[in-house]
Amino acid sequence: MKVSYNWLKQYVDTDLSPEEMGKILTDTGLEVEGIAKIEAVKGGLEGVFIGEVLTCEKHPDADRLKVTTVSIGNEPLQIVCGAPNVEAGKKVIVATVGCKLHPSPEEEFKIKKSKIRGVESMGMLCAEDELGLGESHDGILLLEDDAKVGSAASAYFGLEDDYEIEIGLTPNRSDAMGHIGVARDVVAYLNVHNNAGLELKFPDVSAFKVENNDLPISVEVENNDLCPRYIGTTIKGVKVEASPAWLQKRLRSIGLSPINNVVDVTNFVMHELGTPLHGFDAARLNGKIVVKTANERDVFTTLDEVERTLGGDQLMITNGTDHLCIAGVFGGDTSGISDSTTDVFLESAYFDAVSVRTTAKAHGLNTDSSFRYERGVDPNMTEYALKRAALLIQEVAGGTISMDIVDTNSKPVENVTVEFSYDRCNRLIGTEVPVEMAKVIFKELDIAVLSESNSVAQLEIPAYRVDVTREADVVEEVLRIFGFNNVPIPEKLNTSLPLFTKPDVEKLQTTISEMLVGMGCIETMNNSLTKAEYAEKLGGEVVKSIRNVEMLNPLSLDLNVMRQSLVYNALETIQHNQNRQNPDLKLFEFGKVYHKFDDGYSENRRLIIALSGKREAENWNSNNDITSYFTIKGTTRALFERIGLAGMLKESSFKNSLLQDGVQLSILKHRVGEIGWITPQLKKHFGIKQDVFIADLDWDVIIDSLKFVKVKYTELPKTFAVRRDFSLLLDNKITFSEIEQIAKASDKKILKEVGLFDVYEGKNLEEGKKSYAVSFKFQDPEKTLKDKQVDAVMDKIRGQLESKLGAQLR
């Protein structure tokens, strides 16, 4: 949320600098995320001074130009000027050589020493529009005779720079949704710590007066649960036009664009008090306001000219027949204030927070009004806000208040009472807060002490503090004004020795992360919320009983369910990088996926590895090899070898709609994941131009499988290994894993490794055949192997391969 430094100072009498004020706000729980300077005029008119024209003569070579000498308090300057109103003795604005003028925020030009038709000019006499102070260009700006020569133009015009303070407003601090609420914390802090004796300056509304009843509008609320309070009045005879400069300046200081004087007043008061208001063109109301829920499938066009379909639980402001506004969210395109409006109905209401949030999210809207209603506005501020806005509209647009205030207030909101113990407060905070200081804090935060007994007080919490309902909440209020930094760090820290279960999951995750990073991968962290359409349209786990875990109040349609798979997040990341000329990626992520079944919900920790593009970064000595299935398989194999599970890993075929082809991995019949590459459908949906290879692993199953790992230590072998090779002719459907399994089953004593070092398909081979070159490594750790021992095993392996796979030696 943005607040203006100068605007805040309207409510608290202080000379704090923006940085000092920012520190106080952060200390009191309104974390300041940034402070940006806002110049009244871009450049601040630096290098622009008040001057006096000493002489003014006709240019020798131009009829419309004049050569002047101008004093700015030192040596006179010769300046050529074409303005018709320049005369000797006049006070003017002088832009000196080197300064920069900004006629508009986007435009800039630098004043340079120049020759104009042969005459040297050392500056410029400025018109109003050239300074960025107005739009007039009829001539140069002439000043009053009492203007002091040589003084800065910025001081003469009273230009006051402002500072935009960006606050990271947490959802619980609904009391600080306006400048008044932010100023309240500043006043409280200064009074508690500096004994400043300040008071929060509320604008005076005592001048509010109903002048006649010429424009009565009846108000009827059909659903008091969704609208506990609705207040309104009318202002007749207004003139809608551009707002005065002071009002436009206030709105621009917090990033708002002025619209017209009536609408700007409602926005101003909302950001001043934190209470949303809405102005209706009274001519569109048919003499009445009816607050009621819409009919299911009603259609309504909002201010942004979008036609929206309404739900039967959505609260609307109507004139009895036509919808005028989505209550607390967004106005309609026909009932708002326009240039032709002369009579205004002004609304100030208290709507149910849950109803507003549900409606806003259903339409994908997030307005300044819904932002405040969702968090809970002050129900007792509505009438004051209405009077404040009505008086300001009269000030800037004229008109008369032509109707008694209508106030439904069917369900007055009562203040909450909380029992508070000073002793418990000190124990929770960790240091002693003097009782008298706590009472001062209560007073500054509008918390009334109803009674006290034995260090226990009965406190009445104001209705606008919707987040303060328990003793612990009051302790937090005391602490944030007392100051988190004033709680001393204890001299002694007590701790206990933790007992870690084995395996240590966090340590293991760190080990695998470091290994993958060492292989060139980058760890990503994605949102657990995603689009429902991913699982619904693109397919997920092919289990009919699994459904999406839906959010009750989604932030948007893109974040409306919990993710069922990490694959979609990985593809979003690849798409994002590919579109920014970074197609060569090695990514991994540890995260949870969420499923809903007929009998409940489940969370599952998973690890995904996604590879795409070139295997190595582009370089003069790189080979430009493209990532393949064997790259992801090798990476996955290395992972399982690192944690000691590679020997238990089994591969089998699978069917999964996310991967076009690959293998399923299992350990002791427990499915541990899949490796393969994504389908063309997924590539097309995400706009990915190259293959993406995925290892989608069940981290929970991997962790559980570690209990089967037995660590054994053996001496290094004393002998050399012996290697033998086979060149095999095989059917195309035969895989290397089948050969490996047959070979290892033939001998479990001296056969240590089986490897594939060459594959050939094509010329000189029968159709449907391929050639594998397979290596076999033998070793006995205690004695040197003899050829007879090795040959016997090789013959056995050959026989098994011939009988089971139909292999032939080449």
PDB file of N, CA and C in Angstrom, residues 715-769:
ATOM      1  N   GLU A 715      37.646 -54.669   2.113  1.00  0.00           N
ATOM      2  CA  GLU A 715      39.001 -54.238   1.770  1.00  0.00           C
ATOM      3  C   GLU A 715      39.110 -54.044   0.267  1.00  0.00           C
ATOM      4  N   LEU A 716      40.053 -53.223  -0.123  1.00  0.00           N
ATOM      5  CA  LEU A 716      40.331 -53.068  -1.548  1.00  0.00           C
ATOM      6  C   LEU A 716      40.862 -54.382  -2.085  1.00  0.00           C
ATOM      7  N   PRO A 717      40.479 -54.784  -3.307  1.00  0.00           N
ATOM      8  CA  PRO A 717      40.960 -56.056  -3.859  1.00  0.00           C
ATOM      9  C   PRO A 717      42.486 -56.032  -4.058  1.00  0.00           C
ATOM     10  N   LYS A 718      43.069 -57.198  -3.860  1.00  0.00           N
ATOM     11  CA  LYS A 718      44.521 -57.329  -4.001  1.00  0.00           C
ATOM     12  C   LYS A 718      44.921 -57.732  -5.413  1.00  0.00           C
ATOM     13  N   THR A 719      43.934 -58.024  -6.262  1.00  0.00           N
ATOM     14  CA  THR A 719      44.225 -58.538  -7.603  1.00  0.00           C
ATOM     15  C   THR A 719      43.689 -57.590  -8.666  1.00  0.00           C
ATOM     16  N   PHE A 720      44.089 -57.886  -9.925  1.00  0.00           N
ATOM     17  CA  PHE A 720      43.623 -57.097 -11.054  1.00  0.00           C
ATOM     18  C   PHE A 720      42.332 -57.684 -11.608  1.00  0.00           C
ATOM     19  N   ALA A 721      41.536 -56.836 -12.231  1.00  0.00           N
ATOM     20  CA  ALA A 721      40.308 -57.286 -12.871  1.00  0.00           C
ATOM     21  C   ALA A 721      40.604 -57.819 -14.265  1.00  0.00           C
ATOM     22  N   VAL A 722      39.717 -58.711 -14.724  1.00  0.00           N
ATOM     23  CA  VAL A 722      39.828 -59.291 -16.065  1.00  0.00           C
ATOM     24  C   VAL A 722      38.595 -58.881 -16.862  1.00  0.00           C
ATOM     25  N   ARG A 723      38.796 -58.462 -18.113  1.00  0.00           N
ATOM     26  CA  ARG A 723      37.673 -58.024 -18.944  1.00  0.00           C
ATOM     27  C   ARG A 723      37.553 -58.926 -20.167  1.00  0.00           C
ATOM     28  N   ARG A 724      36.305 -59.254 -20.491  1.00  0.00           N
ATOM     29  CA  ARG A 724      35.989 -59.987 -21.714  1.00  0.00           C
ATOM     30  C   ARG A 724      34.816 -59.268 -22.399  1.00  0.00           C
ATOM     31  N   ASP A 725      34.731 -59.390 -23.722  1.00  0.00           N
ATOM     32  CA  ASP A 725      33.682 -58.715 -24.495  1.00  0.00           C
ATOM     33  C   ASP A 725      32.930 -59.709 -25.360  1.00  0.00           C
ATOM     34  N   PHE A 726      31.649 -59.415 -25.581  1.00  0.00           N
ATOM     35  CA  PHE A 726      30.830 -60.123 -26.555  1.00  0.00           C
ATOM     36  C   PHE A 726      30.311 -59.106 -27.558  1.00  0.00           C
ATOM     37  N   SER A 727      30.284 -59.494 -28.842  1.00  0.00           N
ATOM     38  CA  SER A 727      29.576 -58.725 -29.859  1.00  0.00           C
ATOM     39  C   SER A 727      28.360 -59.545 -30.238  1.00  0.00           C
ATOM     40  N   LEU A 728      27.167 -59.061 -29.884  1.00  0.00           N
ATOM     41  CA  LEU A 728      25.942 -59.843 -29.992  1.00  0.00           C
ATOM     42  C   LEU A 728      25.027 -59.292 -31.065  1.00  0.00           C
ATOM     43  N   LEU A 729      24.433 -60.212 -31.843  1.00  0.00           N
ATOM     44  CA  LEU A 729      23.400 -59.856 -32.801  1.00  0.00           C
ATOM     45  C   LEU A 729      22.052 -60.176 -32.156  1.00  0.00           C
ATOM     46  N   LEU A 730      21.176 -59.159 -32.033  1.00  0.00           N
ATOM     47  CA  LEU A 730      19.941 -59.293 -31.263  1.00  0.00           C
ATOM     48  C   LEU A 730      18.752 -58.739 -32.028  1.00  0.00           C
ATOM     49  N   ASP A 731      17.560 -59.161 -31.601  1.00  0.00           N
ATOM     50  CA  ASP A 731      16.342 -58.526 -32.111  1.00  0.00           C
ATOM     51  C   ASP A 731      16.255 -57.096 -31.571  1.00  0.00           C
ATOM     52  N   ASN A 732      15.648 -56.205 -32.344  1.00  0.00           N
ATOM     53  CA  ASN A 732      15.562 -54.792 -31.946  1.00  0.00           C
ATOM     54  C   ASN A 732      14.844 -54.589 -30.612  1.00  0.00           C
ATOM     55  N   LYS A 733      13.922 -55.480 -30.273  1.00  0.00           N
ATOM     56  CA  LYS A 733      13.120 -55.291 -29.070  1.00  0.00           C
ATOM     57  C   LYS A 733      13.893 -55.620 -27.786  1.00  0.00           C
ATOM     58  N   ILE A 734      15.053 -56.289 -27.912  1.00  0.00           N
ATOM     59  CA  ILE A 734      15.838 -56.664 -26.738  1.00  0.00           C
ATOM     60  C   ILE A 734      16.495 -55.428 -26.145  1.00  0.00           C
ATOM     61  N   THR A 735      16.449 -55.299 -24.809  1.00  0.00           N
ATOM     62  CA  THR A 735      17.086 -54.172 -24.129  1.00  0.00           C
ATOM     63  C   THR A 735      18.340 -54.631 -23.398  1.00  0.00           C
ATOM     64  N   PHE A 736      19.209 -53.672 -23.132  1.00  0.00           N
ATOM     65  CA  PHE A 736      20.456 -54.000 -22.432  1.00  0.00           C
ATOM     66  C   PHE A 736      20.169 -54.514 -21.018  1.00  0.00           C
ATOM     67  N   SER A 737      19.115 -53.990 -20.381  1.00  0.00           N
ATOM     68  CA  SER A 737      18.819 -54.424 -19.012  1.00  0.00           C
ATOM     69  C   SER A 737      18.521 -55.920 -18.951  1.00  0.00           C
ATOM     70  N   GLU A 738      17.927 -56.472 -20.026  1.00  0.00           N
ATOM     71  CA  GLU A 738      17.675 -57.912 -20.053  1.00  0.00           C
ATOM     72  C   GLU A 738      18.981 -58.688 -20.098  1.00  0.00           C
ATOM     73  N   ILE A 739      19.925 -58.202 -20.917  1.00  0.00           N
ATOM     74  CA  ILE A 739      21.244 -58.843 -21.008  1.00  0.00           C
ATOM     75  C   ILE A 739      21.941 -58.779 -19.652  1.00  0.00           C
ATOM     76  N   GLU A 740      21.879 -57.625 -19.010  1.00  0.00           N
ATOM     77  CA  GLU A 740      22.545 -57.439 -17.722  1.00  0.00           C
ATOM     78  C   GLU A 740      21.977 -58.377 -16.666  1.00  0.00           C
ATOM     79  N   GLN A 741      20.652 -58.489 -16.620  1.00  0.00           N
ATOM     80  CA  GLN A 741      20.027 -59.361 -15.625  1.00  0.00           C
ATOM     81  C   GLN A 741      20.404 -60.829 -15.837  1.00  0.00           C
ATOM     82  N   ILE A 742      20.427 -61.310 -17.102  1.00  0.00           N
ATOM     83  CA  ILE A 742      20.798 -62.704 -17.395  1.00  0.00           C
ATOM     84  C   ILE A 742      22.245 -62.965 -17.009  1.00  0.00           C
ATOM     85  N   ALA A 743      23.134 -62.008 -17.330  1.00  0.00           N
ATOM     86  CA  ALA A 743      24.553 -62.195 -17.026  1.00  0.00           C
ATOM     87  C   ALA A 743      24.788 -62.266 -15.523  1.00  0.00           C
ATOM     88  N   LYS A 744      24.158 -61.361 -14.767  1.00  0.00           N
ATOM     89  CA  LYS A 744      24.385 -61.349 -13.321  1.00  0.00           C
ATOM     90  C   LYS A 744      23.751 -62.563 -12.640  1.00  0.00           C
ATOM     91  N   ALA A 745      22.709 -63.099 -13.229  1.00  0.00           N
ATOM     92  CA  ALA A 745      22.103 -64.305 -12.675  1.00  0.00           C
ATOM     93  C   ALA A 745      22.976 -65.538 -12.932  1.00  0.00           C
ATOM     94  N   SER A 746      23.847 -65.490 -13.955  1.00  0.00           N
ATOM     95  CA  SER A 746      24.706 -66.618 -14.303  1.00  0.00           C
ATOM     96  C   SER A 746      25.861 -66.784 -13.325  1.00  0.00           C
ATOM     97  N   ASP A 747      26.306 -65.669 -12.727  1.00  0.00           N
ATOM     98  CA  ASP A 747      27.415 -65.757 -11.763  1.00  0.00           C
ATOM     99  C   ASP A 747      27.330 -64.586 -10.789  1.00  0.00           C
ATOM    100  N   LYS A 748      27.402 -64.902  -9.499  1.00  0.00           N
ATOM    101  CA  LYS A 748      27.305 -63.867  -8.479  1.00  0.00           C
ATOM    102  C   LYS A 748      28.581 -63.760  -7.647  1.00  0.00           C
ATOM    103  N   LYS A 749      29.655 -64.477  -8.064  1.00  0.00           N
ATOM    104  CA  LYS A 749      30.889 -64.464  -7.278  1.00  0.00           C
ATOM    105  C   LYS A 749      31.955 -63.576  -7.898  1.00  0.00           C
ATOM    106  N   ILE A 750      32.295 -63.845  -9.159  1.00  0.00           N
ATOM    107  CA  ILE A 750      33.429 -63.108  -9.743  1.00  0.00           C
ATOM    108  C   ILE A 750      33.007 -62.086 -10.791  1.00  0.00           C
ATOM    109  N   LEU A 751      31.752 -62.153 -11.287  1.00  0.00           N
ATOM    110  CA  LEU A 751      31.282 -61.147 -12.246  1.00  0.00           C
ATOM    111  C   LEU A 751      30.891 -59.881 -11.485  1.00  0.00           C
ATOM    112  N   LYS A 752      31.606 -58.797 -11.747  1.00  0.00           N
ATOM    113  CA  LYS A 752      31.390 -57.557 -11.004  1.00  0.00           C
ATOM    114  C   LYS A 752      30.589 -56.503 -11.785  1.00  0.00           C
ATOM    115  N   GLU A 753      30.838 -56.383 -13.078  1.00  0.00           N
ATOM    116  CA  GLU A 753      30.179 -55.336 -13.853  1.00  0.00           C
ATOM    117  C   GLU A 753      29.833 -55.842 -15.246  1.00  0.00           C
ATOM    118  N   VAL A 754      28.722 -55.323 -15.774  1.00  0.00           N
ATOM    119  CA  VAL A 754      28.323 -55.568 -17.157  1.00  0.00           C
ATOM    120  C   VAL A 754      28.070 -54.212 -17.799  1.00  0.00           C
ATOM    121  N   GLY A 755      28.706 -53.952 -18.952  1.00  0.00           N
ATOM    122  CA  GLY A 755      28.572 -52.646 -19.578  1.00  0.00           C
ATOM    123  C   GLY A 755      28.279 -52.730 -21.059  1.00  0.00           C
ATOM    124  N   LEU A 756      27.657 -51.707 -21.596  1.00  0.00           N
ATOM    125  CA  LEU A 756      27.351 -51.605 -23.024  1.00  0.00           C
ATOM    126  C   LEU A 756      28.196 -50.474 -23.592  1.00  0.00           C
ATOM    127  N   PHE A 757      29.123 -50.832 -24.547  1.00  0.00           N
ATOM    128  CA  PHE A 757      30.014 -49.786 -25.038  1.00  0.00           C
ATOM    129  C   PHE A 757      29.849 -49.488 -26.520  1.00  0.00           C
ATOM    130  N   ASP A 758      28.950 -50.220 -27.217  1.00  0.00           N
ATOM    131  CA  ASP A 758      28.703 -49.872 -28.621  1.00  0.00           C
ATOM    132  C   ASP A 758      27.374 -50.461 -29.063  1.00  0.00           C
ATOM    133  N   VAL A 759      26.646 -49.673 -29.892  1.00  0.00           N
ATOM    134  CA  VAL A 759      25.380 -50.114 -30.480  1.00  0.00           C
ATOM    135  C   VAL A 759      25.425 -49.807 -31.962  1.00  0.00           C
ATOM    136  N   TYR A 760      25.017 -50.797 -32.783  1.00  0.00           N
ATOM    137  CA  TYR A 760      25.015 -50.570 -34.240  1.00  0.00           C
ATOM    138  C   TYR A 760      23.720 -51.104 -34.828  1.00  0.00           C
ATOM    139  N   GLU A 761      23.094 -50.290 -35.686  1.00  0.00           N
ATOM    140  CA  GLU A 761      21.927 -50.696 -36.443  1.00  0.00           C
ATOM    141  C   GLU A 761      22.065 -50.150 -37.859  1.00  0.00           C
ATOM    142  N   GLY A 762      21.680 -50.969 -38.855  1.00  0.00           N
ATOM    143  CA  GLY A 762      21.715 -50.453 -40.217  1.00  0.00           C
ATOM    144  C   GLY A 762      22.336 -51.396 -41.211  1.00  0.00           C
ATOM    145  N   LYS A 763      23.228 -50.861 -42.017  1.00  0.00           N
ATOM    146  CA  LYS A 763      23.820 -51.576 -43.146  1.00  0.00           C
ATOM    147  C   LYS A 763      24.494 -52.876 -42.712  1.00  0.00           C
ATOM    148  N   ASN A 764      24.318 -53.907 -43.552  1.00  0.00           N
ATOM    149  CA  ASN A 764      24.930 -55.226 -43.349  1.00  0.00           C
ATOM    150  C   ASN A 764      24.294 -56.024 -42.203  1.00  0.00           C
ATOM    151  N   LEU A 765      23.206 -55.560 -41.630  1.00  0.00           N
ATOM    152  CA  LEU A 765      22.478 -56.323 -40.611  1.00  0.00           C
ATOM    153  C   LEU A 765      21.096 -56.672 -41.149  1.00  0.00           C
ATOM    154  N   GLU A 766      20.598 -57.813 -40.708  1.00  0.00           N
ATOM    155  CA  GLU A 766      19.261 -58.215 -41.113  1.00  0.00           C
ATOM    156  C   GLU A 766      18.226 -57.199 -40.604  1.00  0.00           C
ATOM    157  N   GLU A 767      17.114 -57.118 -41.313  1.00  0.00           N
ATOM    158  CA  GLU A 767      16.039 -56.227 -40.876  1.00  0.00           C
ATOM    159  C   GLU A 767      15.492 -56.688 -39.529  1.00  0.00           C
ATOM    160  N   GLY A 768      15.271 -55.726 -38.622  1.00  0.00           N
ATOM    161  CA  GLY A 768      14.788 -56.051 -37.283  1.00  0.00           C
ATOM    162  C   GLY A 768      15.875 -56.497 -36.335  1.00  0.00           C
ATOM    163  N   LYS A 769      17.157 -56.333 -36.734  1.00  0.00           N
ATOM    164  CA  LYS A 769      18.274 -56.754 -35.893  1.00  0.00           C
ATOM    165  C   LYS A 769      19.139 -55.551 -35.520  1.00  0.00           C
TER     166      LYS A 769
END
